[in-house]
Coordinates of C-alpha atoms and ligand atoms in Angstrom, one line a residue:
M1 CA 0.0 0.0 0.0
L2 CA 2.8 2.4 1.1
R3 CA 4.6 1.6 -2.2
R4 CA 1.5 2.5 -4.2
I5 CA 1.2 5.8 -2.3
V6 CA 4.9 6.6 -3.0
V7 CA 4.5 5.8 -6.7
F8 CA 1.3 7.9 -6.9
A9 CA 3.0 10.8 -5.2
A10 CA 6.0 10.5 -7.5
W11 CA 3.6 10.6 -10.5
L12 CA 2.0 13.8 -9.1
I13 CA 5.4 15.4 -8.8
V14 CA 6.3 14.4 -12.4
L15 CA 3.0 15.8 -13.6
A16 CA 3.3 19.0 -11.7
I17 CA 6.7 19.6 -13.4
A18 CA 5.8 18.4 -16.8
V19 CA 2.4 20.1 -17.4
P20 CA 3.6 23.7 -17.2
T21 CA 6.6 22.8 -19.3
L22 CA 4.5 21.3 -22.0
A23 CA 2.1 24.3 -21.9
A24 CA 5.1 26.6 -22.3
Q25 CA 6.6 24.5 -25.1
A26 CA 3.3 24.4 -27.0
K27 CA 3.8 28.2 -27.6
L28 CA 7.2 27.9 -29.3
D29 CA 8.5 26.6 -32.6
A30 CA 12.0 25.4 -33.3
E31 CA 13.3 29.0 -33.3
G32 CA 11.5 30.0 -30.1
H33 CA 8.8 31.9 -31.9
E34 CA 5.3 32.1 -30.6
W35 CA 2.0 31.7 -32.5
W36 CA 1.5 35.4 -33.2
Q37 CA 4.9 35.7 -34.7
H38 CA 3.9 33.5 -37.7
A39 CA 0.3 34.7 -37.9
V40 CA -1.1 37.2 -40.4
F41 CA -3.4 39.7 -38.7
Y42 CA -6.3 41.4 -40.5
E43 CA -8.1 44.4 -39.2
I44 CA -11.9 44.5 -39.7
Y45 CA -14.0 47.7 -39.2
P46 CA -17.2 45.8 -38.4
R47 CA -19.6 48.6 -39.7
S48 CA -18.1 48.1 -43.1
F49 CA -17.2 44.5 -43.7
A50 CA -20.4 42.5 -44.4
D51 CA -24.0 43.3 -43.6
S52 CA -25.9 40.1 -42.9
N53 CA -29.2 41.7 -41.9
N54 CA -29.2 44.3 -44.7
D55 CA -29.6 47.4 -42.5
G56 CA -26.8 49.2 -44.2
V57 CA -24.3 48.5 -41.3
G58 CA -22.0 45.5 -41.1
D59 CA -22.3 43.0 -38.2
L60 CA -20.7 40.0 -36.6
N61 CA -22.8 37.4 -38.5
G62 CA -21.5 39.2 -41.6
I63 CA -17.9 38.6 -40.5
T64 CA -18.7 35.0 -39.6
S65 CA -20.1 34.5 -43.1
K66 CA -16.8 35.6 -44.6
L67 CA -14.4 33.4 -42.6
D68 CA -13.8 31.1 -45.5
Y69 CA -12.8 34.0 -47.6
L70 CA -10.3 35.1 -44.9
R71 CA -9.0 31.6 -44.5
Q72 CA -8.4 31.2 -48.2
L73 CA -6.7 34.6 -48.2
G74 CA -4.2 33.4 -45.6
V75 CA -5.4 35.3 -42.5
D76 CA -4.8 33.7 -39.1
A77 CA -6.3 36.3 -36.7
I78 CA -8.8 39.1 -37.1
W79 CA -8.8 42.3 -35.0
I80 CA -12.3 43.7 -34.9
T81 CA -12.5 47.4 -34.0
P82 CA -14.9 48.0 -31.1
C83 CA -18.2 46.2 -31.3
F84 CA -19.3 46.7 -27.7
P85 CA -22.5 48.7 -26.8
S86 CA -21.8 52.3 -27.6
P87 CA -23.7 55.5 -28.5
Q88 CA -21.4 55.4 -31.6
V89 CA -20.2 59.0 -31.3
D90 CA -16.7 57.8 -32.3
F91 CA -18.2 54.7 -34.0
G92 CA -17.5 52.3 -31.1
Y93 CA -14.5 53.9 -29.5
D94 CA -16.9 55.3 -26.9
V95 CA -17.8 52.1 -25.0
S96 CA -20.8 52.1 -22.6
D97 CA -20.5 48.4 -21.6
Y98 CA -17.3 46.4 -22.0
E99 CA -18.9 43.0 -21.6
N100 CA -21.5 42.9 -24.3
I101 CA -22.1 43.4 -28.0
D102 CA -23.8 46.4 -29.5
P103 CA -27.2 45.3 -31.0
T104 CA -26.0 47.0 -34.3
Y105 CA -23.5 44.2 -34.6
G106 CA -25.4 41.3 -33.0
T107 CA -25.4 39.5 -29.7
L108 CA -23.1 37.6 -27.5
T109 CA -24.4 34.4 -29.0
D110 CA -23.3 35.7 -32.4
F111 CA -20.0 36.5 -31.0
D112 CA -19.6 33.0 -29.5
R113 CA -20.5 31.5 -32.9
L114 CA -17.8 33.7 -34.5
V115 CA -15.2 32.5 -32.1
K116 CA -16.2 28.8 -32.6
D117 CA -16.4 29.1 -36.4
G118 CA -13.1 31.0 -36.4
R119 CA -11.5 28.3 -34.3
E120 CA -12.6 25.6 -36.8
R121 CA -10.8 27.6 -39.5
K122 CA -7.8 28.4 -37.3
I123 CA -8.7 32.1 -37.2
G124 CA -8.3 33.8 -33.8
I125 CA -10.4 36.7 -32.7
I126 CA -8.8 39.9 -31.3
L127 CA -11.0 42.5 -29.7
D128 CA -10.2 46.2 -29.5
F129 CA -9.9 47.3 -25.9
V130 CA -10.6 51.0 -25.3
V131 CA -8.5 51.4 -22.2
N132 CA -8.1 55.2 -21.9
H133 CA -11.7 56.3 -21.8
T134 CA -15.3 55.2 -21.7
S135 CA -18.4 56.7 -23.2
D136 CA -20.1 59.5 -21.3
Q137 CA -23.1 57.1 -21.2
H138 CA -21.2 54.3 -19.4
P139 CA -22.9 53.7 -16.1
W140 CA -19.6 54.3 -14.3
F141 CA -19.5 57.9 -15.8
L142 CA -23.2 58.5 -15.2
D143 CA -22.7 57.7 -11.6
S144 CA -19.4 59.6 -11.4
K145 CA -20.9 62.8 -12.6
S146 CA -24.0 62.5 -10.5
S147 CA -22.3 63.9 -7.3
K148 CA -18.9 64.6 -5.8
N149 CA -19.5 61.8 -3.4
S150 CA -20.7 59.2 -5.8
F151 CA -19.1 55.7 -5.7
H152 CA -17.5 56.2 -9.2
R153 CA -16.5 59.9 -8.7
D154 CA -12.8 59.1 -8.6
W155 CA -13.0 56.7 -11.6
Y156 CA -12.6 59.7 -13.9
I157 CA -10.5 62.9 -13.7
W158 CA -12.5 65.7 -12.2
R159 CA -10.9 69.1 -11.2
D160 CA -11.9 72.6 -10.4
G161 CA -11.3 75.3 -13.0
R162 CA -8.5 77.8 -12.7
G163 CA -11.1 80.5 -12.3
P164 CA -14.6 81.2 -13.5
G165 CA -15.1 79.8 -17.0
E166 CA -11.4 78.8 -17.1
P167 CA -10.5 75.1 -17.5
P168 CA -7.9 73.5 -15.1
N169 CA -5.0 73.9 -17.6
N170 CA -4.2 74.4 -21.2
W171 CA -4.4 70.8 -22.4
L172 CA -6.1 70.3 -25.7
S173 CA -8.2 67.4 -27.0
T174 CA -6.5 65.6 -29.9
F175 CA -9.9 65.9 -31.6
G176 CA -10.0 69.8 -31.2
G177 CA -10.7 72.3 -28.5
S178 CA -10.0 72.1 -24.7
A179 CA -9.6 68.7 -23.2
W180 CA -11.8 69.8 -20.3
K181 CA -15.6 69.9 -20.1
F182 CA -17.4 71.8 -17.4
D183 CA -20.3 69.8 -15.8
A184 CA -22.8 72.0 -14.1
T185 CA -24.2 69.3 -11.8
T186 CA -21.1 69.3 -9.6
G187 CA -19.5 72.5 -10.8
Q188 CA -16.2 70.8 -11.9
Y189 CA -14.5 69.9 -15.1
Y190 CA -13.8 66.4 -16.4
Y191 CA -10.9 65.5 -18.7
H192 CA -11.3 64.0 -22.1
Y193 CA -8.2 63.4 -24.4
F194 CA -10.6 62.6 -27.3
Y195 CA -14.2 63.9 -27.7
A196 CA -16.1 65.3 -24.7
Q197 CA -18.3 62.1 -25.0
Q198 CA -15.2 60.0 -24.2
P199 CA -14.2 60.9 -20.6
D200 CA -10.8 59.6 -19.5
L201 CA -10.6 56.9 -16.9
N202 CA -8.5 57.6 -13.8
W203 CA -5.9 54.8 -14.0
R204 CA -4.4 56.0 -10.7
N205 CA -7.4 54.5 -9.0
P206 CA -6.8 50.8 -8.2
A207 CA -10.6 50.1 -8.6
V208 CA -10.4 51.2 -12.2
E209 CA -7.4 49.0 -12.8
K210 CA -9.1 46.0 -11.3
A211 CA -12.3 46.6 -13.3
M212 CA -10.5 46.9 -16.5
F213 CA -8.2 43.9 -15.9
D214 CA -11.3 41.9 -15.2
V215 CA -12.8 42.8 -18.5
T216 CA -9.9 41.1 -20.3
R217 CA -10.3 38.0 -18.2
W218 CA -14.0 37.9 -19.1
W219 CA -13.2 37.9 -22.8
Y220 CA -10.3 35.5 -22.6
K221 CA -12.8 33.0 -21.0
R222 CA -15.1 33.6 -24.0
G223 CA -12.3 32.6 -26.3
V224 CA -10.6 35.8 -27.6
V225 CA -6.9 35.3 -28.4
G226 CA -5.8 38.8 -27.6
F227 CA -6.5 42.5 -27.6
R228 CA -5.5 45.6 -29.6
L229 CA -5.1 48.3 -27.0
D230 CA -6.4 51.7 -28.0
A231 CA -4.6 54.9 -27.3
V232 CA -2.2 53.4 -24.7
D233 CA 0.0 56.5 -24.7
A234 CA -2.8 58.6 -23.1
L235 CA -3.5 56.4 -20.1
F236 CA -1.9 58.7 -17.5
E237 CA -1.7 62.4 -16.9
D238 CA 0.5 64.6 -14.7
P239 CA -1.2 64.7 -11.3
N240 CA -0.2 68.3 -10.9
L241 CA -1.8 69.2 -14.3
R242 CA 1.2 71.2 -15.4
D243 CA 0.5 73.2 -18.6
N244 CA 1.9 71.7 -21.8
P245 CA 4.5 73.7 -23.7
L246 CA 3.1 75.4 -26.8
L247 CA 4.7 75.0 -30.2
P248 CA 4.6 77.4 -33.2
G249 CA 1.6 77.3 -35.6
K250 CA -1.9 75.9 -35.5
N251 CA -3.3 72.4 -36.2
Q252 CA -6.1 71.4 -38.5
F253 CA -8.7 72.4 -35.9
G254 CA -7.2 75.9 -35.6
D255 CA -5.8 75.1 -32.1
P256 CA -2.2 76.1 -31.2
N257 CA 0.2 73.2 -31.7
M258 CA 1.3 71.7 -28.4
L259 CA 3.9 69.3 -27.0
R260 CA 1.8 66.8 -25.1
K261 CA 4.5 66.5 -22.5
Y262 CA 2.3 66.1 -19.4
N263 CA -0.6 64.0 -20.7
T264 CA 1.0 61.4 -22.9
N265 CA 3.6 58.7 -22.5
L266 CA 3.9 59.0 -18.7
P267 CA 6.1 56.2 -17.3
E268 CA 3.2 55.0 -15.1
L269 CA 1.6 53.4 -18.1
H270 CA 4.2 50.6 -18.2
K271 CA 2.9 49.1 -15.0
V272 CA -0.5 48.8 -16.5
L273 CA 0.8 47.2 -19.6
M274 CA 2.8 44.7 -17.4
G275 CA -0.4 43.9 -15.5
L276 CA -2.4 43.3 -18.7
R277 CA 0.4 41.1 -20.1
T278 CA 0.5 38.9 -17.0
I279 CA -3.2 38.2 -17.5
A280 CA -2.7 37.7 -21.3
D281 CA 0.1 35.2 -20.7
E282 CA -2.3 33.0 -18.7
S283 CA -4.3 32.5 -21.9
N284 CA -1.3 32.5 -24.3
A285 CA -2.9 35.7 -25.7
V286 CA -1.3 38.5 -27.6
L287 CA -1.4 42.3 -26.9
I288 CA -1.2 44.6 -29.9
G289 CA -0.7 48.3 -29.2
E290 CA -1.8 51.5 -30.8
T291 CA 1.7 52.9 -30.3
W292 CA 2.5 56.1 -32.1
T293 CA 6.0 57.1 -31.3
K294 CA 8.5 59.6 -32.7
D295 CA 11.3 57.0 -33.1
V296 CA 12.3 53.4 -32.7
E297 CA 13.6 54.1 -29.2
G298 CA 10.2 55.2 -28.1
L299 CA 8.6 52.2 -29.8
K300 CA 11.0 49.8 -28.0
E301 CA 9.7 50.9 -24.6
Y302 CA 6.3 49.4 -25.3
Y303 CA 7.8 45.9 -25.5
G304 CA 8.9 46.4 -21.9
K305 CA 12.4 46.3 -20.5
H306 CA 12.2 42.5 -20.1
G307 CA 9.8 41.9 -23.0
N308 CA 7.0 41.8 -20.4
E309 CA 4.7 44.4 -21.9
L310 CA 3.2 44.4 -25.4
Q311 CA 4.2 41.6 -27.8
M312 CA 3.0 43.6 -30.8
P313 CA 3.4 47.4 -30.6
M314 CA 2.5 48.6 -34.0
D315 CA 5.3 50.4 -35.9
F316 CA 3.5 53.5 -37.2
L317 CA 6.9 54.9 -38.3
F318 CA 6.6 52.5 -41.2
T319 CA 3.3 54.1 -42.2
Q320 CA 4.9 57.5 -42.1
V321 CA 7.2 56.6 -45.0
N322 CA 4.8 58.2 -47.3
R323 CA 6.5 57.7 -50.7
V324 CA 7.6 54.8 -52.6
S325 CA 11.3 55.1 -51.9
A326 CA 13.9 52.4 -51.7
P327 CA 16.3 54.4 -49.4
D328 CA 13.5 55.6 -47.1
F329 CA 12.0 52.1 -46.6
R330 CA 15.5 50.6 -46.3
R331 CA 16.3 53.0 -43.5
Q332 CA 13.1 52.4 -41.7
I333 CA 13.3 48.6 -41.9
A334 CA 16.9 48.6 -40.8
A335 CA 16.1 50.8 -37.8
I336 CA 13.4 48.5 -36.4
D337 CA 14.9 45.2 -37.6
S338 CA 18.3 45.8 -35.9
S339 CA 16.8 47.1 -32.7
G340 CA 16.4 43.6 -31.2
V341 CA 12.6 43.5 -31.1
W342 CA 10.0 41.7 -33.2
P343 CA 8.7 44.2 -35.7
V344 CA 5.0 44.7 -36.4
Y345 CA 4.3 46.2 -39.8
L346 CA 1.2 47.7 -41.3
L347 CA 0.4 49.9 -44.3
S348 CA -2.8 51.6 -43.1
N349 CA -5.8 51.3 -40.8
H350 CA -9.1 53.0 -40.0
D351 CA -7.4 56.2 -39.0
I352 CA -4.9 56.4 -41.9
V353 CA -5.5 57.1 -45.6
R354 CA -5.5 53.9 -47.5
S355 CA -2.1 52.7 -48.9
Y356 CA -3.6 52.5 -52.4
N357 CA -3.9 56.3 -52.4
R358 CA -0.8 57.1 -50.3
Y359 CA 1.6 55.2 -52.5
G360 CA -0.3 55.2 -55.8
D361 CA 0.9 57.6 -58.5
G362 CA -2.4 57.6 -60.3
K363 CA -1.1 55.5 -63.2
N364 CA 0.5 52.4 -61.7
N365 CA -1.6 52.0 -58.6
D366 CA -2.3 48.3 -59.0
A367 CA 1.4 47.5 -59.6
I368 CA 2.3 49.7 -56.6
A369 CA -0.3 47.9 -54.4
K370 CA 1.4 44.6 -55.3
L371 CA 4.9 46.1 -54.7
M372 CA 3.9 47.3 -51.2
A373 CA 2.4 43.8 -50.4
G374 CA 5.6 42.2 -51.7
L375 CA 7.5 44.5 -49.3
Y376 CA 5.7 44.3 -45.9
L377 CA 4.5 40.7 -46.3
T378 CA 8.0 39.3 -46.8
L379 CA 9.7 41.1 -44.0
R380 CA 10.7 39.6 -40.7
G381 CA 8.0 40.5 -38.3
T382 CA 4.2 40.2 -38.0
P383 CA 2.0 42.1 -40.5
I384 CA -1.4 43.6 -39.8
M385 CA -3.5 44.0 -43.0
Y386 CA -6.4 46.4 -43.3
Y387 CA -9.6 45.0 -44.8
G388 CA -9.9 45.7 -48.6
E389 CA -6.2 46.5 -48.9
E390 CA -5.9 43.1 -50.7
L391 CA -8.3 44.4 -53.4
G392 CA -6.7 47.8 -53.9
M393 CA -9.6 49.6 -52.2
E394 CA -9.0 53.3 -52.1
N395 CA -10.2 56.2 -50.0
N396 CA -13.6 57.7 -50.8
D397 CA -13.5 60.9 -49.0
P398 CA -16.7 63.0 -48.5
K399 CA -17.1 65.7 -51.1
R400 CA -19.4 67.9 -49.0
K401 CA -19.4 68.8 -45.3
E402 CA -23.0 67.6 -44.9
D403 CA -22.0 64.1 -45.9
V404 CA -19.3 63.7 -43.2
K405 CA -20.0 61.1 -40.5
D406 CA -16.8 61.2 -38.6
P407 CA -17.0 64.0 -36.0
I408 CA -13.3 65.0 -36.7
G409 CA -14.3 65.8 -40.2
K410 CA -17.2 67.9 -39.1
T411 CA -15.1 69.9 -36.7
G412 CA -12.1 70.1 -39.0
W413 CA -13.7 70.7 -42.4
P414 CA -12.3 71.5 -44.9
R415 CA -8.7 71.0 -43.7
E416 CA -9.6 67.8 -42.0
K417 CA -12.1 65.7 -43.9
G418 CA -12.2 63.0 -41.2
R419 CA -11.7 59.3 -41.6
D420 CA -14.8 58.2 -43.5
G421 CA -12.8 57.8 -46.7
E422 CA -10.8 54.9 -45.4
R423 CA -13.8 53.2 -43.7
T424 CA -16.1 52.5 -46.7
P425 CA -17.8 49.2 -47.3
M426 CA -15.8 46.1 -48.3
Q427 CA -16.1 45.4 -52.0
W428 CA -17.4 41.9 -52.5
N429 CA -18.6 42.0 -56.1
D430 CA -19.7 44.4 -58.8
S431 CA -23.4 44.4 -58.0
A432 CA -25.2 47.3 -56.3
N433 CA -23.5 48.4 -53.1
A434 CA -20.6 46.1 -54.0
G435 CA -22.5 43.2 -52.5
F436 CA -22.0 44.6 -49.0
S437 CA -25.7 45.1 -48.4
T438 CA -28.9 45.2 -50.3
V439 CA -29.7 48.7 -49.0
A440 CA -27.7 51.9 -49.2
P441 CA -24.7 51.4 -46.8
W442 CA -23.9 53.8 -44.0
L443 CA -21.0 55.2 -46.1
P444 CA -20.9 55.3 -49.9
V445 CA -19.1 52.5 -51.7
D446 CA -16.0 53.7 -53.6
P447 CA -16.7 53.8 -57.4
N448 CA -13.6 51.5 -58.0
Y449 CA -15.7 48.6 -56.7
K450 CA -16.7 47.8 -60.3
T451 CA -13.2 46.5 -61.0
H452 CA -11.7 46.1 -57.6
N453 CA -13.8 43.5 -55.8
V454 CA -13.4 40.0 -54.5
E455 CA -15.4 38.2 -57.1
S456 CA -13.8 39.9 -60.2
E457 CA -10.3 39.8 -58.8
G458 CA -10.7 36.2 -57.8
K459 CA -11.0 35.3 -61.5
D460 CA -8.0 37.3 -62.6
P461 CA -4.7 35.5 -62.0
D462 CA -2.9 38.8 -62.1
S463 CA -5.1 40.7 -59.7
I464 CA -4.0 42.4 -56.5
L465 CA -6.1 39.8 -54.6
N466 CA -4.3 36.9 -56.2
F467 CA -1.0 38.5 -55.5
Y468 CA -1.9 38.8 -51.8
R469 CA -3.1 35.2 -51.7
K470 CA 0.2 34.0 -53.2
V471 CA 2.5 36.0 -51.0
L472 CA 0.6 35.0 -47.9
A473 CA 0.8 31.4 -48.9
L474 CA 4.6 31.8 -49.3
R475 CA 4.7 33.4 -45.8
H476 CA 3.2 30.3 -44.4
T477 CA 5.2 27.7 -46.2
E478 CA 8.7 29.0 -47.1
P479 CA 11.0 28.3 -44.1
A480 CA 13.2 31.4 -45.0
L481 CA 10.1 33.6 -44.9
I482 CA 8.9 32.0 -41.7
E483 CA 12.1 32.0 -39.7
G484 CA 14.7 33.8 -41.7
K485 CA 16.8 36.8 -40.7
Y486 CA 16.6 40.0 -42.8
V487 CA 19.7 40.7 -44.8
A488 CA 19.8 44.0 -46.7
L489 CA 21.4 43.9 -50.2
N490 CA 22.7 46.5 -52.6
Q491 CA 22.3 49.2 -50.0
N492 CA 23.3 52.0 -52.2
D493 CA 20.8 51.4 -54.9
P494 CA 18.5 54.5 -55.0
N495 CA 15.7 52.7 -56.8
V496 CA 15.6 49.0 -56.1
L497 CA 15.0 47.7 -52.6
S498 CA 16.5 44.2 -52.3
Y499 CA 17.0 41.8 -49.4
L500 CA 17.3 38.2 -48.4
R501 CA 15.4 36.4 -45.8
Q502 CA 17.9 33.8 -44.8
Y503 CA 17.4 30.6 -42.7
K504 CA 20.1 28.0 -42.5
D505 CA 21.0 26.9 -46.1
Q506 CA 17.9 28.5 -47.6
A507 CA 17.1 32.0 -48.6
V508 CA 14.4 34.0 -50.3
L509 CA 15.5 36.9 -52.4
V510 CA 13.1 39.8 -52.6
V511 CA 13.7 42.5 -55.3
L512 CA 11.4 45.5 -55.5
N513 CA 11.7 48.2 -58.0
M514 CA 10.5 51.3 -56.2
S515 CA 10.7 53.5 -59.2
G516 CA 8.5 54.3 -62.2
T517 CA 11.3 53.5 -64.6
A518 CA 12.9 50.2 -65.7
Q519 CA 16.0 49.2 -63.5
R520 CA 18.7 46.6 -63.7
A521 CA 19.5 44.9 -60.4
R522 CA 22.7 42.8 -60.1
F523 CA 23.5 40.3 -57.3
D524 CA 26.6 38.6 -56.2
L525 CA 25.7 36.5 -53.3
A526 CA 28.8 34.4 -53.0
K527 CA 29.6 36.0 -49.7
Q528 CA 26.3 34.9 -48.3
G529 CA 26.8 31.4 -49.8
F530 CA 24.2 31.7 -52.5
G531 CA 26.5 32.3 -55.5
K532 CA 25.8 29.2 -57.6
G533 CA 22.3 27.7 -57.6
A534 CA 19.7 28.9 -60.1
P535 CA 16.9 30.8 -58.5
T536 CA 13.4 29.3 -58.3
A537 CA 10.9 32.1 -58.9
L538 CA 8.2 32.0 -56.2
L539 CA 6.2 35.1 -57.2
T540 CA 7.0 37.7 -59.7
T541 CA 5.5 40.4 -61.9
I542 CA 8.5 40.2 -64.3
K543 CA 8.1 38.5 -67.7
P544 CA 10.1 36.6 -68.8
E545 CA 11.4 35.4 -65.5
P546 CA 15.2 35.8 -65.1
L547 CA 17.3 32.7 -65.4
S548 CA 20.0 33.9 -63.0
I549 CA 20.2 36.5 -60.3
E550 CA 23.4 38.0 -61.8
T551 CA 21.4 40.5 -63.7
I552 CA 17.7 41.1 -63.3
E553 CA 15.8 43.5 -65.5
M554 CA 13.1 45.1 -63.4
P555 CA 10.1 46.8 -65.0
P556 CA 8.7 49.9 -63.3
F557 CA 7.4 48.9 -59.8
G558 CA 8.3 45.2 -60.6
V559 CA 8.4 42.5 -57.9
Y560 CA 10.7 39.5 -58.0
I561 CA 10.6 36.9 -55.2
A562 CA 12.8 33.8 -55.6
R563 CA 14.1 30.9 -53.5
L564 CA 17.8 30.4 -53.5
T565 CA 19.6 27.3 -52.2
Q566 CA 23.2 26.9 -51.4
Ligands
NOJ601 C1 -7.6 55.5 -31.7 C2 -8.6 54.8 -32.6 O1 -7.9 54.1 -33.6 C3 -9.4 56.0 -33.2 O2 -10.2 55.5 -34.3 C4 -10.3 56.6 -32.1 O3 -11.0 57.6 -32.6 C5 -9.4 57.0 -31.0 N1 -8.4 56.1 -30.6 C6 -10.2 57.3 -29.7 O4 -10.6 56.1 -29.1

């Protein structure tokens, strides 16, 4: 009997040691990479993706109905911008209940189905966590503003004015005007970094921290595989409310320019990120950050000193290279790639003009769209696509002020037209409303839907869509694209951006003509050990395909991606 007990106890010890090790190992591949490092992320603006109930606004069931399309495209995780209950002042970025779904988008049951159907197709669901502020209709804020003694008073930032009619300091909302709003009920001002309908939470209050941390636990239990954290740089403010320094000139809202020294990027925010990460790690989940920074040094801070904050802070510096330029992209890629972190690349999102417009020259836009995909989808790092980018969707900005939906555009017109242009309905086919809905959608479909849509492009082997499908398939199958290091080549070439992704004895050569004229690229890769073998073209817009890499004739904006073996 005693022997049995001893054997049983020994087994328990073995299990106790083995189980956590196995769980940890399950995260890693041979190179120590985690699941999100090999995943392709895809941002969905739910109002505009697919409208299952034909009310003109997209919804969760619409997204679920398109999971097969996403799987076929090569997407592994979707980030859905806020779909929680909200008055929709900022189209969901004003949350009035963090643990439910807005009826516009469906129900929790629809959400559960999306998670389940996603899982069956190996597509994870990432939600958008609006951490900095709530809606002014959130019960926490309604209680907070009801009296100075209310339970939630200290959940937000309330202060007396400097004097009659004068806000507590000079801080400006990033959406225009003072960042303080007077509330007559209690005679104090509350702080809002964004719209007045988006009061900032007081993260110095431990009760706020606990409530928000619990929100993430709640969704992890429901099956989400991570969060995109909204506006993380704005989480904390100087407790002494020191005035921000003014800068010369005015912004698009006519406000003086200002250095947001005392209300962004305060060091306290890192403790919150560490806390969120600890909880994420329990579910093997990923945290993506909306991390605008002025340089790579600033971006690195979001990963955490010990890699214990965000796994995926987005590199917006990459999106700020606003021209198709080999030297500019070379410099930007080198800066992040050599900094010791795992890069996170994107071309645009729901706040940024679509890449088709930003990089297009008006004549070669489709070729340039492929070129840009050939670039950021072959780099070492995780890409985040924006819905419709794979079709060559373009901005459809409002022509008249009365058509603008985004409040920024209403306040800033005509200098700031708002973000409606990059948020238009997904283009599924060339029928009315681009197959998004049977009724007029909430934003007008871009006229290019007649040619740039899923159905038509699916039939054309040379379409942008099929280029994306091919490059994403390579990303998932070519060992050098999965694991390889980035090796810059021909670094003085002003027109052609070239690099290797190299892994053991394999390499993928990427050659991108970033100019509107034909170029000749020459390679001698003897030093890298790839001098001899003939290249195997994997994906190229060049015809005929080159037989050797010694000299490659590149047409304007041409792409050549080939496997090399030693
Ligand atoms: C960043 C989001 O991306 C943007 O769309 C939103 O308006 C602000 N944060 C406020 O939440």
